[in-house]
Amino acid sequence: MNGHETWLRPHIAAIHASMAAGFRFRYLPSLANLRSVQGIRVSFGVMDIFMASGTDDALAARFRVEDLERGSPPALWHRYGSVAEVVFGLLDLPEHGAQGAPALASSPVGDLWVPSSASGLVPGVHASGRARGDG
């Protein structure tokens, strides 16, 4: 990156960190006509999800997998802000069920498409959010 693009560095670093943490991506509406990037990770009974439409226009949330079947599931945690703020905020959350992890579901997050099931989003994961073979 040249000097004119240094402002992008924290946002690109956040996307790279989410990739390293196991997020999978959707390009909305398509890669050829990109308007937003959505990252999704399902693990430990929760879905962590973020959508970025611009460096200062991002939203991230955590949902219990068991709540996804509701029409508008309540979020355990959510944040609006820059890509770096919301993605690193999501990555900094403790593992679901661990001390300090958000546990109380609040109101739905209106501007974020949330799948109705975790099944099929991550290879090897059932709708329960557990890896196959984990009983």
PDB file of C-alpha atoms in Angstrom, residues 8-127:
ATOM      1  CA  LEU A   8      -7.242   1.178   5.008  1.00  0.00           C
ATOM      2  CA  ARG A   9      -4.691  -0.837   6.975  1.00  0.00           C
ATOM      3  CA  PRO A  10      -6.672  -1.394  10.203  1.00  0.00           C
ATOM      4  CA  HIS A  11      -9.752  -2.455   8.233  1.00  0.00           C
ATOM      5  CA  ILE A  12      -7.834  -4.852   6.006  1.00  0.00           C
ATOM      6  CA  ALA A  13      -6.061  -6.222   9.099  1.00  0.00           C
ATOM      7  CA  ALA A  14      -9.462  -6.897  10.674  1.00  0.00           C
ATOM      8  CA  ILE A  15     -10.646  -8.820   7.594  1.00  0.00           C
ATOM      9  CA  HIS A  16      -7.398 -10.825   7.565  1.00  0.00           C
ATOM     10  CA  ALA A  17      -7.796 -11.586  11.281  1.00  0.00           C
ATOM     11  CA  SER A  18     -11.353 -12.804  10.689  1.00  0.00           C
ATOM     12  CA  MET A  19     -10.092 -15.078   7.903  1.00  0.00           C
ATOM     13  CA  ALA A  20      -7.470 -16.523  10.246  1.00  0.00           C
ATOM     14  CA  ALA A  21     -10.210 -17.052  12.868  1.00  0.00           C
ATOM     15  CA  GLY A  22     -12.220 -19.224  10.479  1.00  0.00           C
ATOM     16  CA  PHE A  23     -14.795 -16.856   9.019  1.00  0.00           C
ATOM     17  CA  ARG A  24     -16.275 -17.696   5.613  1.00  0.00           C
ATOM     18  CA  PHE A  25     -17.447 -14.967   3.267  1.00  0.00           C
ATOM     19  CA  ARG A  26     -20.356 -13.973   1.058  1.00  0.00           C
ATOM     20  CA  TYR A  27     -20.152 -11.098  -1.418  1.00  0.00           C
ATOM     21  CA  LEU A  28     -23.412  -9.186  -1.662  1.00  0.00           C
ATOM     22  CA  PRO A  29     -25.117  -9.109  -4.025  1.00  0.00           C
ATOM     23  CA  SER A  30     -22.295 -10.824  -5.960  1.00  0.00           C
ATOM     24  CA  LEU A  31     -18.529 -10.644  -6.395  1.00  0.00           C
ATOM     25  CA  ALA A  32     -19.032  -8.992  -9.786  1.00  0.00           C
ATOM     26  CA  ASN A  33     -21.311  -6.308  -8.284  1.00  0.00           C
ATOM     27  CA  LEU A  34     -19.853  -5.994  -4.782  1.00  0.00           C
ATOM     28  CA  ARG A  35     -21.704  -3.729  -2.332  1.00  0.00           C
ATOM     29  CA  SER A  36     -21.052  -5.551   0.941  1.00  0.00           C
ATOM     30  CA  VAL A  37     -18.913  -8.327   2.363  1.00  0.00           C
ATOM     31  CA  GLN A  38     -20.415 -10.646   4.947  1.00  0.00           C
ATOM     32  CA  GLY A  39     -18.309 -12.873   7.200  1.00  0.00           C
ATOM     33  CA  ILE A  40     -19.848 -15.826   9.052  1.00  0.00           C
ATOM     34  CA  ARG A  41     -18.396 -18.244  11.604  1.00  0.00           C
ATOM     35  CA  VAL A  42     -20.306 -20.920  13.493  1.00  0.00           C
ATOM     36  CA  SER A  43     -18.702 -22.501  16.551  1.00  0.00           C
ATOM     37  CA  PHE A  44     -19.464 -23.436  20.161  1.00  0.00           C
ATOM     38  CA  GLY A  45     -23.216 -23.037  19.665  1.00  0.00           C
ATOM     39  CA  VAL A  46     -23.104 -19.482  18.304  1.00  0.00           C
ATOM     40  CA  MET A  47     -22.943 -17.732  14.963  1.00  0.00           C
ATOM     41  CA  ASP A  48     -20.627 -14.741  14.738  1.00  0.00           C
ATOM     42  CA  ILE A  49     -21.461 -12.605  11.723  1.00  0.00           C
ATOM     43  CA  PHE A  50     -20.433  -9.241  10.301  1.00  0.00           C
ATOM     44  CA  MET A  51     -21.313  -7.180   7.268  1.00  0.00           C
ATOM     45  CA  ALA A  52     -19.182  -4.387   5.876  1.00  0.00           C
ATOM     46  CA  SER A  53     -20.494  -1.978   3.250  1.00  0.00           C
ATOM     47  CA  GLY A  54     -17.701   0.561   3.681  1.00  0.00           C
ATOM     48  CA  THR A  55     -14.786   1.178   6.024  1.00  0.00           C
ATOM     49  CA  ASP A  56     -17.042   3.198   8.356  1.00  0.00           C
ATOM     50  CA  ASP A  57     -20.240   1.252   7.684  1.00  0.00           C
ATOM     51  CA  ALA A  58     -20.087  -2.146   9.382  1.00  0.00           C
ATOM     52  CA  LEU A  59     -22.205  -4.223  11.723  1.00  0.00           C
ATOM     53  CA  ALA A  60     -21.288  -7.329  13.698  1.00  0.00           C
ATOM     54  CA  ALA A  61     -23.329  -9.594  15.945  1.00  0.00           C
ATOM     55  CA  ARG A  62     -23.324 -12.884  17.830  1.00  0.00           C
ATOM     56  CA  PHE A  63     -26.393 -15.138  17.903  1.00  0.00           C
ATOM     57  CA  ARG A  64     -27.133 -18.438  19.600  1.00  0.00           C
ATOM     58  CA  VAL A  65     -27.532 -21.096  16.900  1.00  0.00           C
ATOM     59  CA  GLU A  66     -30.692 -22.343  18.625  1.00  0.00           C
ATOM     60  CA  ASP A  67     -32.267 -18.880  18.146  1.00  0.00           C
ATOM     61  CA  LEU A  68     -31.670 -18.767  14.379  1.00  0.00           C
ATOM     62  CA  GLU A  69     -34.955 -20.489  13.581  1.00  0.00           C
ATOM     63  CA  ARG A  70     -36.847 -17.463  14.894  1.00  0.00           C
ATOM     64  CA  GLY A  71     -37.850 -14.924  12.267  1.00  0.00           C
ATOM     65  CA  SER A  72     -35.612 -12.217  13.760  1.00  0.00           C
ATOM     66  CA  PRO A  73     -33.320 -13.810  16.329  1.00  0.00           C
ATOM     67  CA  PRO A  74     -32.185 -11.692  19.278  1.00  0.00           C
ATOM     68  CA  ALA A  75     -28.475 -10.950  19.409  1.00  0.00           C
ATOM     69  CA  LEU A  76     -26.240 -11.805  22.340  1.00  0.00           C
ATOM     70  CA  TRP A  77     -23.967  -8.944  21.279  1.00  0.00           C
ATOM     71  CA  HIS A  78     -23.855  -6.450  18.412  1.00  0.00           C
ATOM     72  CA  ARG A  79     -21.984  -3.344  17.384  1.00  0.00           C
ATOM     73  CA  TYR A  80     -22.132  -0.749  14.594  1.00  0.00           C
ATOM     74  CA  GLY A  81     -19.048   1.179  13.522  1.00  0.00           C
ATOM     75  CA  SER A  82     -15.978   0.895  11.347  1.00  0.00           C
ATOM     76  CA  VAL A  83     -14.831  -2.446   9.969  1.00  0.00           C
ATOM     77  CA  ALA A  84     -11.868  -2.501  12.361  1.00  0.00           C
ATOM     78  CA  GLU A  85     -14.044  -1.659  15.403  1.00  0.00           C
ATOM     79  CA  VAL A  86     -16.770  -4.218  14.790  1.00  0.00           C
ATOM     80  CA  VAL A  87     -14.645  -7.095  13.506  1.00  0.00           C
ATOM     81  CA  PHE A  88     -12.004  -6.813  16.225  1.00  0.00           C
ATOM     82  CA  GLY A  89     -14.810  -6.350  18.778  1.00  0.00           C
ATOM     83  CA  LEU A  90     -16.376  -9.593  17.612  1.00  0.00           C
ATOM     84  CA  LEU A  91     -13.046 -11.424  17.568  1.00  0.00           C
ATOM     85  CA  ASP A  92     -12.285 -10.213  21.099  1.00  0.00           C
ATOM     86  CA  LEU A  93     -15.443 -11.787  22.545  1.00  0.00           C
ATOM     87  CA  PRO A  94     -14.772 -14.760  24.815  1.00  0.00           C
ATOM     88  CA  GLU A  95     -15.846 -18.171  23.567  1.00  0.00           C
ATOM     89  CA  HIS A  96     -19.581 -18.726  24.062  1.00  0.00           C
ATOM     90  CA  GLY A  97     -20.214 -20.068  27.565  1.00  0.00           C
ATOM     91  CA  ALA A  98     -16.876 -18.834  28.899  1.00  0.00           C
ATOM     92  CA  GLN A  99     -16.628 -16.302  31.699  1.00  0.00           C
ATOM     93  CA  GLY A 100     -17.265 -12.810  30.367  1.00  0.00           C
ATOM     94  CA  ALA A 101     -18.985 -13.987  27.169  1.00  0.00           C
ATOM     95  CA  PRO A 102     -22.285 -12.282  26.384  1.00  0.00           C
ATOM     96  CA  ALA A 103     -25.132 -14.532  27.539  1.00  0.00           C
ATOM     97  CA  LEU A 104     -28.293 -12.412  27.589  1.00  0.00           C
ATOM     98  CA  ALA A 105     -30.028 -12.124  24.218  1.00  0.00           C
ATOM     99  CA  SER A 106     -31.295  -8.624  23.457  1.00  0.00           C
ATOM    100  CA  SER A 107     -33.368  -7.213  20.635  1.00  0.00           C
ATOM    101  CA  PRO A 108     -32.963  -8.311  16.995  1.00  0.00           C
ATOM    102  CA  VAL A 109     -30.402  -6.537  14.808  1.00  0.00           C
ATOM    103  CA  GLY A 110     -32.470  -5.078  11.981  1.00  0.00           C
ATOM    104  CA  ASP A 111     -29.898  -4.278   9.308  1.00  0.00           C
ATOM    105  CA  LEU A 112     -28.199  -7.669   9.242  1.00  0.00           C
ATOM    106  CA  TRP A 113     -29.322 -10.670   7.217  1.00  0.00           C
ATOM    107  CA  VAL A 114     -29.138 -13.716   9.450  1.00  0.00           C
ATOM    108  CA  PRO A 115     -29.591 -17.233   8.066  1.00  0.00           C
ATOM    109  CA  SER A 116     -32.406 -19.301   9.563  1.00  0.00           C
ATOM    110  CA  SER A 117     -30.022 -22.183  10.259  1.00  0.00           C
ATOM    111  CA  ALA A 118     -26.303 -22.806  10.667  1.00  0.00           C
ATOM    112  CA  SER A 119     -26.620 -26.014   8.664  1.00  0.00           C
ATOM    113  CA  GLY A 120     -24.660 -25.817   5.435  1.00  0.00           C
ATOM    114  CA  LEU A 121     -22.860 -22.568   6.293  1.00  0.00           C
ATOM    115  CA  VAL A 122     -19.750 -24.269   7.577  1.00  0.00           C
ATOM    116  CA  PRO A 123     -18.744 -27.717   6.328  1.00  0.00           C
ATOM    117  CA  GLY A 124     -19.005 -30.332   9.077  1.00  0.00           C
ATOM    118  CA  VAL A 125     -21.345 -28.299  11.290  1.00  0.00           C
ATOM    119  CA  HIS A 126     -24.889 -29.357  12.118  1.00  0.00           C
ATOM    120  CA  ALA A 127     -27.667 -26.878  12.855  1.00  0.00           C
TER     121      ALA A 127
END
